[in-house]
Coordinates of C-alpha atoms and ligand atoms in Angstrom, one line a residue:
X143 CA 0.0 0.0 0.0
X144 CA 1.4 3.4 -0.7
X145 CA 2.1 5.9 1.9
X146 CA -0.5 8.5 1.4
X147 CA 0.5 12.5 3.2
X148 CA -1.6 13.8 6.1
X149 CA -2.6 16.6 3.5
X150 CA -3.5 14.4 0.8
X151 CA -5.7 12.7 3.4
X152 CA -7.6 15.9 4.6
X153 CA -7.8 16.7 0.9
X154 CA -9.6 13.2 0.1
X155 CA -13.0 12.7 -0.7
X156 CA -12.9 8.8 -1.0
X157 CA -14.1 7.7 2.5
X158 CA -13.6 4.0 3.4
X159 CA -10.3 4.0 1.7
X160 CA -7.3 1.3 3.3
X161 CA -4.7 3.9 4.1
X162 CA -1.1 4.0 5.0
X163 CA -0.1 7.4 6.9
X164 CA 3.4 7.9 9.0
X165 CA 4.2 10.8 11.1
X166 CA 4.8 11.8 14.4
X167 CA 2.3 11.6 17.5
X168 CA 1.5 15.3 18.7
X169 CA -1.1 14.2 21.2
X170 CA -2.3 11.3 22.8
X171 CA -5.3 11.3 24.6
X172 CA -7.5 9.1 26.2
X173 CA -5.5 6.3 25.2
X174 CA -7.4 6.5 22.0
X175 CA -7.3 9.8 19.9
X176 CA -3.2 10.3 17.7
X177 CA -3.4 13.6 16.9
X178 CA -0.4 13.0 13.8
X179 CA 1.5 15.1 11.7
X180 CA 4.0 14.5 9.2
X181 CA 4.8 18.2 8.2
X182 CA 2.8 18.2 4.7
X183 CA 0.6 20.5 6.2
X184 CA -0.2 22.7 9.7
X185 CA -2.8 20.6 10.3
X186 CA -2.9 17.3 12.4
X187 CA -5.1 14.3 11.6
X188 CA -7.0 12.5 13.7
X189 CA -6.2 8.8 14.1
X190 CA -8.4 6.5 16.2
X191 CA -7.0 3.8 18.0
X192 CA -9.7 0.3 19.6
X193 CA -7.5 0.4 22.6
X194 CA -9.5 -2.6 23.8
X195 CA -8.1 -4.8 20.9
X196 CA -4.5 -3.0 21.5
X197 CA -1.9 -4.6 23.5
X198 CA -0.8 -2.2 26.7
X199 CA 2.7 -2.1 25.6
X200 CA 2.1 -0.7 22.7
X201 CA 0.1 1.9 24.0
X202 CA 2.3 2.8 26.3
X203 CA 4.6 3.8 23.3
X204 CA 2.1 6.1 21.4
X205 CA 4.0 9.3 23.1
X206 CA 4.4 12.9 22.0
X207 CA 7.2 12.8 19.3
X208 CA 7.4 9.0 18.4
X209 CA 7.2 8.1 14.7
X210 CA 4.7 5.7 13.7
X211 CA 3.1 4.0 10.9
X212 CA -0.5 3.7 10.9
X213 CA -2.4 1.7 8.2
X214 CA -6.4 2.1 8.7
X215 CA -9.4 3.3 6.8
X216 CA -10.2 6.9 6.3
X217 CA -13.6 7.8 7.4
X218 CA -15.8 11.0 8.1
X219 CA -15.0 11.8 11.3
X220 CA -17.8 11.6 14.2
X221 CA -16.0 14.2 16.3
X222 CA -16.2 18.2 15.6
X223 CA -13.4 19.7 14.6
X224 CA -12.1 17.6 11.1
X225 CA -13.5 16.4 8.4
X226 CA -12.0 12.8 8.3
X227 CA -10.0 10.6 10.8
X228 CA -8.7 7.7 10.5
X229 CA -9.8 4.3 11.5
X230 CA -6.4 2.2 13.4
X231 CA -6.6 -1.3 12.2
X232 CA -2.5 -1.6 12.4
X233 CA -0.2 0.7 14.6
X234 CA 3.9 0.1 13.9
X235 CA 6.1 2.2 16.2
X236 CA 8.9 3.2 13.9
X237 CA 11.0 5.1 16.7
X238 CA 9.9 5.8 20.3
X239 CA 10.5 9.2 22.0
X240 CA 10.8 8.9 25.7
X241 CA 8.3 11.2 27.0
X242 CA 10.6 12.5 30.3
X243 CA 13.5 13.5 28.0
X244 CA 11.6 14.8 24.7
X245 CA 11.5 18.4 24.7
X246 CA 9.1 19.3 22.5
X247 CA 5.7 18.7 25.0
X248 CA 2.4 19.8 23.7
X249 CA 2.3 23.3 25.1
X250 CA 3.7 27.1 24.5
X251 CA 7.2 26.8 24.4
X252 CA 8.9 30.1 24.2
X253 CA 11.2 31.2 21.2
X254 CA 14.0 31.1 23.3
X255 CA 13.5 27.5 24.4
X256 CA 13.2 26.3 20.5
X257 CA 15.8 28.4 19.6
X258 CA 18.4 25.7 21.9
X259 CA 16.1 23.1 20.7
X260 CA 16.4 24.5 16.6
X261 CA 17.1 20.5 15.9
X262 CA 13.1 19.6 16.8
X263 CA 11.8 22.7 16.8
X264 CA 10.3 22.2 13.2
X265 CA 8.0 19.7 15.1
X266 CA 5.9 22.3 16.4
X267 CA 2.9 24.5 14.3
X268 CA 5.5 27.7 14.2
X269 CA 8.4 26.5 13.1
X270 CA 6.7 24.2 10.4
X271 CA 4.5 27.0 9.5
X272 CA 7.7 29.4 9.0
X273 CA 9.5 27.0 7.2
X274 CA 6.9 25.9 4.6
X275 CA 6.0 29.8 4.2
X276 CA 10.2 30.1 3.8
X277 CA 10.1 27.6 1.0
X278 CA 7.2 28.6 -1.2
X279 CA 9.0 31.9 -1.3
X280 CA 12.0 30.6 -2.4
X281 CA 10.4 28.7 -5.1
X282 CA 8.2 32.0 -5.7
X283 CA 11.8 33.6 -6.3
X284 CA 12.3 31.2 -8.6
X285 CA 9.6 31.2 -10.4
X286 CA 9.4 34.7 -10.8
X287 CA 13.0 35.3 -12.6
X288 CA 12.2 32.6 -14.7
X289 CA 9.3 33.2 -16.1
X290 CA 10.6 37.5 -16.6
X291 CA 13.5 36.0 -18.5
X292 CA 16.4 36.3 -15.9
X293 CA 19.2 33.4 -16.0
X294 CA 20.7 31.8 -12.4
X295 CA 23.8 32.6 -11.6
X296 CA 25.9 30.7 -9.0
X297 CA 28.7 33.1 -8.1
X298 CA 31.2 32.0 -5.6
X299 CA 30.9 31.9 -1.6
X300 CA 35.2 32.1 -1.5
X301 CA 36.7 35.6 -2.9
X302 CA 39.2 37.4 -2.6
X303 CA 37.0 40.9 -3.2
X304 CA 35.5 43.0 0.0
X305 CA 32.2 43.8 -2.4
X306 CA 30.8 46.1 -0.1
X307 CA 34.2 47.8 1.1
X308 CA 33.1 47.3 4.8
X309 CA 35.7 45.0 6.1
X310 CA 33.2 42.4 7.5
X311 CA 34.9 39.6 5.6
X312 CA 35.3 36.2 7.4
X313 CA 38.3 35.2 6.4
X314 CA 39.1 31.8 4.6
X315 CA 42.5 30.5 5.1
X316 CA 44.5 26.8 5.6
X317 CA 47.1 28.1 7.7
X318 CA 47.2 26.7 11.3
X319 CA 46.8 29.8 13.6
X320 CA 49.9 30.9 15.4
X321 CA 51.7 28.6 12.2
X322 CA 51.1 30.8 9.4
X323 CA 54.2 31.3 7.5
X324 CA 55.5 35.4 7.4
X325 CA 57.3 37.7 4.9
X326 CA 60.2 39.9 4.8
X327 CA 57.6 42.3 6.5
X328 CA 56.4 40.1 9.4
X329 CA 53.3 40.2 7.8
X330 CA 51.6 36.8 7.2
X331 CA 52.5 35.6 3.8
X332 CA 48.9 34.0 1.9
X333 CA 51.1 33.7 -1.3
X334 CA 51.9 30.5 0.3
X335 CA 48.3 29.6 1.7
X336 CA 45.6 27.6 -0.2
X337 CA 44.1 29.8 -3.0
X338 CA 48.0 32.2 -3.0
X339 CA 46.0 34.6 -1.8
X340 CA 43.9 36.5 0.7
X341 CA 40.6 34.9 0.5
X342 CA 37.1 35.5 2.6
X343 CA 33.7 34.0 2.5
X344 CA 31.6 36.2 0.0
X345 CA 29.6 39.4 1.3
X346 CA 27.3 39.5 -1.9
X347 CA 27.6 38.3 -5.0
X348 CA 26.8 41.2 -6.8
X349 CA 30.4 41.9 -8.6
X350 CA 30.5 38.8 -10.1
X351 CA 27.1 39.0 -11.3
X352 CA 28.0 42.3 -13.0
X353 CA 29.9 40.0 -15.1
X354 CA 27.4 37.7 -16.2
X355 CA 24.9 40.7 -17.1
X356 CA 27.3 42.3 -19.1
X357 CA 26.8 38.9 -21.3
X358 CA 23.6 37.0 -20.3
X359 CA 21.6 40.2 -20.1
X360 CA 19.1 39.4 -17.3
X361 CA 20.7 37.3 -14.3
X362 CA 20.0 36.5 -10.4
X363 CA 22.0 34.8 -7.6
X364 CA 20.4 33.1 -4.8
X365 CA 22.6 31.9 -2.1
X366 CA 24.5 32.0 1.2
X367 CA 25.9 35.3 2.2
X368 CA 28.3 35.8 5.3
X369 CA 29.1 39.5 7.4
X370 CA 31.4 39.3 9.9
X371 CA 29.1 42.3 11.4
X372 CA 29.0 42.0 15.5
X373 CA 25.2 43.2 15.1
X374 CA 23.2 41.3 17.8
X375 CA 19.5 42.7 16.8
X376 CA 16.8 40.8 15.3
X377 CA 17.1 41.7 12.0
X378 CA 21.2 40.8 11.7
X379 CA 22.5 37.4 10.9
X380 CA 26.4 36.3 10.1
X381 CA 25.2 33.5 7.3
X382 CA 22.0 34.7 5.5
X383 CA 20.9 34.2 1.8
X384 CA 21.0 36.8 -0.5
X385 CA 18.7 37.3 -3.7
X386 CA 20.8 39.8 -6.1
X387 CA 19.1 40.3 -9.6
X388 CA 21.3 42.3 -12.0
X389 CA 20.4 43.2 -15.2
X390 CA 22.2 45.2 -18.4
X391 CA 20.9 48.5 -19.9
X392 CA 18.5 48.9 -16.7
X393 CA 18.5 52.6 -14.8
X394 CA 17.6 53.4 -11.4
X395 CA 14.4 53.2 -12.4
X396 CA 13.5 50.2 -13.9
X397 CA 15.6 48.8 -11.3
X398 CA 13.3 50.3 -8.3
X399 CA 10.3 48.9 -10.9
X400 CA 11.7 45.3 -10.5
X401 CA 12.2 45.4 -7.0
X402 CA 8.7 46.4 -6.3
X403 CA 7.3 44.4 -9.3
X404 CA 9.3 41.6 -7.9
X405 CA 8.5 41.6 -4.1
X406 CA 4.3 41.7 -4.8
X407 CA 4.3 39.0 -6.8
X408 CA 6.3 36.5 -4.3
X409 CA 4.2 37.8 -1.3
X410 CA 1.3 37.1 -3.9
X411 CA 2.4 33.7 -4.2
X412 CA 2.2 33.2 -0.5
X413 CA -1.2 34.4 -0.4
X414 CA -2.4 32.3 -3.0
X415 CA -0.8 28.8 -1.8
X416 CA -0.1 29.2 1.8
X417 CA -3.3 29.7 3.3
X418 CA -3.7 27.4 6.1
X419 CA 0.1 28.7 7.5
X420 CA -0.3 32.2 7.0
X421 CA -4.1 32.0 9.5
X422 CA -1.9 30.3 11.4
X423 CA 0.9 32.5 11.9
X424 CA -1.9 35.3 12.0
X425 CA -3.0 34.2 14.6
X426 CA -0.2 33.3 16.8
X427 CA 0.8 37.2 16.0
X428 CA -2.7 37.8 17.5
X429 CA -2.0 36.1 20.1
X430 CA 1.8 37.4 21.0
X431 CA 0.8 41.3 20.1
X432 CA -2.0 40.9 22.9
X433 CA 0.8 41.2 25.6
X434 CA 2.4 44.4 23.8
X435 CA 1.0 47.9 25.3
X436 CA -1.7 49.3 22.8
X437 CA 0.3 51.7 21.0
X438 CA 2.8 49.0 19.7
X439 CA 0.2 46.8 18.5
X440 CA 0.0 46.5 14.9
X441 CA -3.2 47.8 12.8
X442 CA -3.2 45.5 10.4
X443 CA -3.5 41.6 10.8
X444 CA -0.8 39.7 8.7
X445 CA -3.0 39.0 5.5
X446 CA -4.1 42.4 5.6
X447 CA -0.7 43.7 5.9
X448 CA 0.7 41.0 3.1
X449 CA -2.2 42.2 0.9
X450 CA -1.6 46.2 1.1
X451 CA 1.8 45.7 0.1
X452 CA 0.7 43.8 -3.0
X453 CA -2.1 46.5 -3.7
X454 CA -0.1 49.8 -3.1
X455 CA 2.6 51.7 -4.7
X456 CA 6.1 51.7 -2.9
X457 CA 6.4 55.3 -2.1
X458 CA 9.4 56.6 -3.4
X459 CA 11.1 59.4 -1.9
X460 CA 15.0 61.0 -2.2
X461 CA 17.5 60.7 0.2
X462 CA 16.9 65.0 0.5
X463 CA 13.4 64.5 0.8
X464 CA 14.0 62.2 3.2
X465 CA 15.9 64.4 5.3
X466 CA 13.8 67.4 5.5
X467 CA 10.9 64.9 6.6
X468 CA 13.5 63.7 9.1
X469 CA 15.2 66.4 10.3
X470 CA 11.4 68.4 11.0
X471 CA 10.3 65.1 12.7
X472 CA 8.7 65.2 16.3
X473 CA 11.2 62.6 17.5
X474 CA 14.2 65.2 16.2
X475 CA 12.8 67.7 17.8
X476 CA 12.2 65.9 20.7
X477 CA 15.7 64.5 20.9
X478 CA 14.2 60.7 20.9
X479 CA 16.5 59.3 18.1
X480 CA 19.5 58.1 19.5
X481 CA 21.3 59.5 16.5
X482 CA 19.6 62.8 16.0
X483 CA 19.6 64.1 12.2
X484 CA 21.1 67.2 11.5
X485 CA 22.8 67.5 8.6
X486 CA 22.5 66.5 4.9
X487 CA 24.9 63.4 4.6
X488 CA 24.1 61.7 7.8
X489 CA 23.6 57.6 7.1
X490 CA 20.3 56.7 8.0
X491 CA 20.2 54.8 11.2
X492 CA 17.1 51.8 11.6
X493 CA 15.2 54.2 13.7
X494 CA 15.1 56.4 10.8
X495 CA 14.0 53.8 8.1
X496 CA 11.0 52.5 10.8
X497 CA 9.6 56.4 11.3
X498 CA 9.6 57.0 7.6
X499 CA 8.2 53.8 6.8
X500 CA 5.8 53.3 10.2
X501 CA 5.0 56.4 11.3
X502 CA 5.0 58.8 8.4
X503 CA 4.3 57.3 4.8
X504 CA 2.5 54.4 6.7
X505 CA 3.4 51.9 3.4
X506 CA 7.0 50.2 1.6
X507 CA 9.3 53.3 1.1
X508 CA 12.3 53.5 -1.5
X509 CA 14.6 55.9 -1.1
X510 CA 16.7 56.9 -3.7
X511 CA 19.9 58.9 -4.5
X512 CA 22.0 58.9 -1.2
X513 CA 25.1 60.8 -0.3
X514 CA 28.0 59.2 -2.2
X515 CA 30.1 59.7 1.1
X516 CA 27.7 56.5 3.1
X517 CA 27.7 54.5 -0.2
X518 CA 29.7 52.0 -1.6
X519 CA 32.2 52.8 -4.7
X520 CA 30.4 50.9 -7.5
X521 CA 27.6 53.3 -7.4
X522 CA 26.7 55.5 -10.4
X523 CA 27.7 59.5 -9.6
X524 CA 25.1 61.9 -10.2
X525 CA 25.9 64.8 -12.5
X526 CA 25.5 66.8 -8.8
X527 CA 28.7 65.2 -7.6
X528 CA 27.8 64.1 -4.7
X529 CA 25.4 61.8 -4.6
X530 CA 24.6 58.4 -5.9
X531 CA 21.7 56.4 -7.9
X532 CA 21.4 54.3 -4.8
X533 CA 18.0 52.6 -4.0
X534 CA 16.9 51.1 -0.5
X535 CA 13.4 49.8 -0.1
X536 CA 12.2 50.1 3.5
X537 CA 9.4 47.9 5.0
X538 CA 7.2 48.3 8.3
X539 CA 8.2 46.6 11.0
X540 CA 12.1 45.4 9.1
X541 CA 13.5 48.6 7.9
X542 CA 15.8 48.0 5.1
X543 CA 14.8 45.4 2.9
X544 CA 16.4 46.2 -0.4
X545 CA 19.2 47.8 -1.2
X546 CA 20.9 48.5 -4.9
X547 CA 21.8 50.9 -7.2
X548 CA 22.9 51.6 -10.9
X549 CA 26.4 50.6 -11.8
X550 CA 29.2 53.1 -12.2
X551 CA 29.7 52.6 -16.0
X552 CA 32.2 55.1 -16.9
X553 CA 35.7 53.3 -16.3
X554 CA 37.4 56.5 -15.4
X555 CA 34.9 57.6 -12.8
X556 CA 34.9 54.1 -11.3
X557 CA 38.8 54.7 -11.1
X558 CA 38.4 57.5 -9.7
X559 CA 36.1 56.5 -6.6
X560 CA 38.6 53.0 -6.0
X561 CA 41.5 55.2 -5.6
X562 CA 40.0 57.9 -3.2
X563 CA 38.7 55.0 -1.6
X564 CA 42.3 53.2 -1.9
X565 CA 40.8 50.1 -3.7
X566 CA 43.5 48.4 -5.5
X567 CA 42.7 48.4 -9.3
X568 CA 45.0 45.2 -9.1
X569 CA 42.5 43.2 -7.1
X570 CA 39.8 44.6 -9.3
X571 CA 41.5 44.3 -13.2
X572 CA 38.6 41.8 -14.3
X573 CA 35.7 44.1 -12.7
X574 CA 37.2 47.0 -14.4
X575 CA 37.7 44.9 -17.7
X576 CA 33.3 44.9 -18.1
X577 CA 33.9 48.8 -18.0
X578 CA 36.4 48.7 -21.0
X579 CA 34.9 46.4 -22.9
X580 CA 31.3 47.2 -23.9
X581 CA 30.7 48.7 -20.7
X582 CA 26.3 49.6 -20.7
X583 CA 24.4 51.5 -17.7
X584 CA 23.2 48.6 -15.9
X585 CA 22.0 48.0 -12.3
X586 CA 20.6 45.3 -9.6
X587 CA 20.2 45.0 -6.1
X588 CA 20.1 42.9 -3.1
X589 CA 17.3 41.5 -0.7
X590 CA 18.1 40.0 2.2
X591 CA 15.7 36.6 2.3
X592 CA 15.1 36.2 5.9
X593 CA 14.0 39.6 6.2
X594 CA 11.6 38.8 3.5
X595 CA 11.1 36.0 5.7
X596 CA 10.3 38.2 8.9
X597 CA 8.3 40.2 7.0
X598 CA 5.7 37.3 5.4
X599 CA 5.7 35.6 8.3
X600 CA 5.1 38.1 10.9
X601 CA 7.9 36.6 13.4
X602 CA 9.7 39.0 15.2
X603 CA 13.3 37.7 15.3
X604 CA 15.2 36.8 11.9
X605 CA 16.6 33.8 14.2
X606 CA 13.7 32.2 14.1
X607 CA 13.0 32.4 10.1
X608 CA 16.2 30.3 9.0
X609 CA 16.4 26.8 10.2
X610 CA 19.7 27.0 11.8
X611 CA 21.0 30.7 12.4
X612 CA 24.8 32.1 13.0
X613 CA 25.2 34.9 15.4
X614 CA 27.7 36.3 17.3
X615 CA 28.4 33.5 20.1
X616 CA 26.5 31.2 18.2
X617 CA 26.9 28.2 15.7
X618 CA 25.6 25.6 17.4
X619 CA 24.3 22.4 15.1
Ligands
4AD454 O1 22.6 46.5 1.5 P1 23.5 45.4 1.3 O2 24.7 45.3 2.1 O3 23.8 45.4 -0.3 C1 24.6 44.6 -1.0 O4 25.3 43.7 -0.5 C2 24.6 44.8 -2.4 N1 25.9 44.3 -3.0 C3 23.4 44.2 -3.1 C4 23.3 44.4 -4.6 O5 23.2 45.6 -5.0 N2 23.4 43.4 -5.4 O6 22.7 44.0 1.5 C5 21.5 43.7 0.8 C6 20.4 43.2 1.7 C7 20.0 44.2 2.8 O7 19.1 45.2 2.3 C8 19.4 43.3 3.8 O8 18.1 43.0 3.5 C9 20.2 42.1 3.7 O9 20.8 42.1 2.4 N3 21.2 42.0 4.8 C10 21.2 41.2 5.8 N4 20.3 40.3 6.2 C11 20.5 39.6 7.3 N5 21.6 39.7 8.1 C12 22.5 40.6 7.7 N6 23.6 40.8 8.5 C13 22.4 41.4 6.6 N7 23.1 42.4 5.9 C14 22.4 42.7 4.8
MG455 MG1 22.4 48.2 2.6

C-alpha cells in the first residue's frame, strides 16, 4: 500500500479507503485519539485507535514525538473539529521518544526554548509554518526570474574581493593559527596559503554577477551570504541568503520597478498557496501582540498587511526628501532618536528607516539617490557630484529590505572612486575589464531573504526564520 500525506488525506473525498499514513504523534489522549503530523501541512489528523483490541505495551509507546506507521481506513469523522479521521486497524512504532526526556511537549514553548532546541523545533505549528511559508518563497523567487526572463547565476561563496568595502569579511584560510608562515615584512604571507592569496567567504555576489549581465543580459543569484558584522538585533545574521538580480541597460528606475514588481508578486504567491500557515501565523501574531502595550500593536492583521503591500505603490522618496521629513520630525525635535539628524549626509540609522516607513508614509518606502560619502564605490555618480543612484526599499516593521543601485559605467569615474577610496585596481583588473569592454548602464540590487522571511511571516526575530542561524556566540548544530 502506498504511503499516502496527512494533507492528501484531509484533501480526500474517497471515504472507506485502506490507508497508509506515517508521522509523528503530537497528542495522545485518552488512550485512543493520535493527533499526527508529518509536516505536509499545519494541520494534524486524527487517528483513532480500539484500545481494547490494542496490547498495553504498545500503547504505552504512542507518546508525543514517536514516529509511527499507521495503516487504517479513512472515514468522516464523528468528532467536531475535522472532516475525516482515521480508523487504526495496524499501529507500527517506527521510533519511540521517551516522554521524560523529549523536549518538545504539547504546550507554548517560548522562542528562546526552541531556539536551543532549533534541531526539533520544526516539530511544532511555528516553526513548520515558517519553514513551509520560507520555501514557497524561495520557489516563488524562482519562479518569478524565470518566467521574466532572468538566468541563475551561482557566483562563488570564496573571494578574494571585499564587495561592499566594509571589512566584514570572514576570512578563509589553511594556515594553522599561530603557524602561518610570514614575509620579509612580518606580515603573514597568503602567497603561500591555499588559494595564493587572501581569500574571505563572499559578502554579496553582486560583482561577479556584474559580469554575467554584461553577457547574459538578465541574471539573479540566490545563495549564502556571510558578514562578519557584531550586530546582535533581530534583523542581523552572520550567514544569510541573499537574492541579487542584475540586469544590463536597466537605470535606477527600472531597477526600483523590479524590485517592487518583484516583491508583490512572491508575497502574492504566498497568499495564494499558503493559506492554512499564514491563518496560522496570523494568529499566533494575534495572540503574542496581545501582551504588547496598545500603541505598539499593529493595525493590520498579517494577511491584511501582506495584501496592502501587494495593492499599493512603494512610495518613493529621495534621500533629500527624506531628510527634510526627518530632520522636521517630532522625534528630532524631541531629541528621541538616539542618532539625532542634522545634517545633509548623515547615514540613515534603523530608527530612521521605521519612522519614515511606520510612522510617516505608513506603506513600503524606496529611497533613492544617497550621499556618495555613506555608499559603496560601485555606485553610479550623479551629475550633482555628490550623490549616488542608490535605491533602499524600507518595510514596516524590518527597515531596510532592499538595497541597490545603478552601476558606475564610466571606467574612469569608477577609477576614480577606488583610488579615493584606496581600492587596489590590481584586485579589481577583471571588474574593471566589463567597463572597457562594452561597458552599458546597468543595475541590480540585493534582498536580504530572511528579512523577506520576517516580514511574510510576521515573526519578530530573523533567528527564528532560517532553520539553523549564525550569530555572534552562536553556531551551534
Ligand atoms: O545593502 P546590502 O549590504 O547590499 C549589498 O550587499 C549589495 N551588494 C546588493 C546588490 O546591489 N546586489 O545588503 C542587501 C540586503 C539588505 O538590504 C538586507 O536585506 C540584507 O541584504 N542584509 C542582511 N540580512 C540579514 N543579516 C545581515 N547581516 C544582513 N546584511 C544585509
Ligand atoms: Mg544596505
Amino acid at each position: 500500500m502506498t504511503t499516502s500525506s496527512v494533507k492528501e488525506l484531509l484533501n480526500s473525498e474517497k471515504f472507506l479507503q485502506e490507508v497508509c499514513v506515517k508521522g509523528w504523534v503530537r497528542t495522545f489522549r485518552s488512550n485512543r485519539f493520535i493527533a499526527l503530523n508529518d509536516g505536509s501541512t499545519i494541520k494534524n489528523i486524527q487517528c483513532v485507535v480500539d484500545f481494547e483490541n490494542t496490547d498495553e505495551a504498545l500503547l504505552k509507546r504512542i507518546t508525543t514525538g514517536a514516529a509511527v506507521a499507521i495503516k487504517g481506513t479513512l472515514v468522516e469523522s464523528q468528532g467536531k473539529g475535522q472532516s475525516v479521521e482515521v480508523q487504526v486497524n495496524n499501529l507500527e512504532i517506527l521510533g519511540d521518544s521517551n516522554p521524560d526526556e523529549y523536549p518538545i511537549q504539547p504546550k507554548r514553548h517560548s522562542l528562546e526554548f526552541l531556539r536551543e532546541n532549533a534541531h526539533l523545533r520544526v516539530r511544532t505549528n511555528t516553526f513548520s509554518a515558517v519553514m513551509r511559508v520560507r520555501s514557497a518563497l524561495s520557489f516563488a523567487v524562482h519562479q518569478y526570474f524565470q518566467q521574466n526572463g532572468f538566468y541563475y547565476v551561482n557566483t562563488p561563496i570564496i573571494t578574494g574581493s571585499d564587495a561592499e568595502g566594509a571589512g566584514e569579511m570572514f576570512k578563509v584560510t589553511n594556515f594553522e593559527p599561530n603557524k602561518a608562515p610570514l614575509n620579509e615584512e612580518g606580515e603573514v604571507d597568503y602567497s603561500q596559503d591555499f588559494f595564493g592569496k587572501q581569500t574571505n567567504l563572499t559578502v554579496s555576489g553582486q560583482l561577479e554577477a556584474e559580469t554575467y549581465a554584461m553577457g547574459l543580459g538578465k541574471v539573479y543569484t540566490f545563495g549564502p551570504t556571510f558578514r562578519a558584522e557584531n550586530s546582535n538585533t533581530t534583523r542581523h545574521l552572520a550567514e544569510f541568503w541573499m537574492i541579487e538580480p542584475e540586469v544590463a541597460f536597466y537605470d535606477l528606475d527600472a531597477n526600483m520597478d523590479l524590485s517592487e514588481d518583484f516583491i508583490k508578486y512572491v508575497l502574492q504567491y504566498v497568499l495564494d498557496n499558503c493559506k492554512d500557515d499564514l491563518e496560522f501565523l496570523e494568529n499566533r501574531l494575534l495572540q503574542e501582540e496581545k501582551t504588547k502595550p496598545q500603541a505598539e500593536r499593529s493595525e493590520m492583521s498579517l494577511i491584511e498587511k501582506l495584501k496592502f503591500v501587494v495593492d499599493n505603490n512603494f512610495k518613493r522618496v529621495s534621500y533629500t526628501e527624506a531628510i527634510d521629513i526627518l530632520r522636521n520630525s517630532k522625534p528630532n525635535k524631541k531629541k528621541k532618536f538616539q542618532f539625532p539628524i542634522n545634517e545633509w549626509g548623515a547615514d540613515l540609522q534603523s530608527e530612521h528607516e521605521r519612522y519614515l516607513v511606520e510612522k510617516h508614509f505608513k506603506c513600503p518606502v524606496i529611497l533613492f539617490d544617497y550621499p556618495a560619502k555613506i555608499k559603496a564605490f560601485y555606485m553610479r555618480l550623479n551629475d550633482d557630484g555628490k550623490t549616488v543612484r542608490a535605491m533602499d526599499v524600507l518595510f514596516p516593521g524590518i527597515g531596510e529590505m532592499v538595497g541597490g543601485a545603478q552601476r558606475e559605467e564610466r571606467l574612469d569615474v569608477l577609477k576614480e572612486k577606488m583610488a579615493a577610496l584606496d581600492i587596489p585596481e590590481e584586485e579589481l583588473w577583471w571588474y574593471l575589464d566589463t567597463r572597457k569592454f562594452g561597458t552599458a548602464v546597468h543595475s541590480g540590487f540585493g534582498l536580504g531573504f530572511e528579512r523577506l522571511v520576517l516580514f511574510t511571516t510576521g515573526m519578530s526575530n530573523i533567528r527564528d526564520v532560517i532553520p539553523f542561524p549564525r550569530t555572534p556566540q552562536n553556531a551551534e548544530f
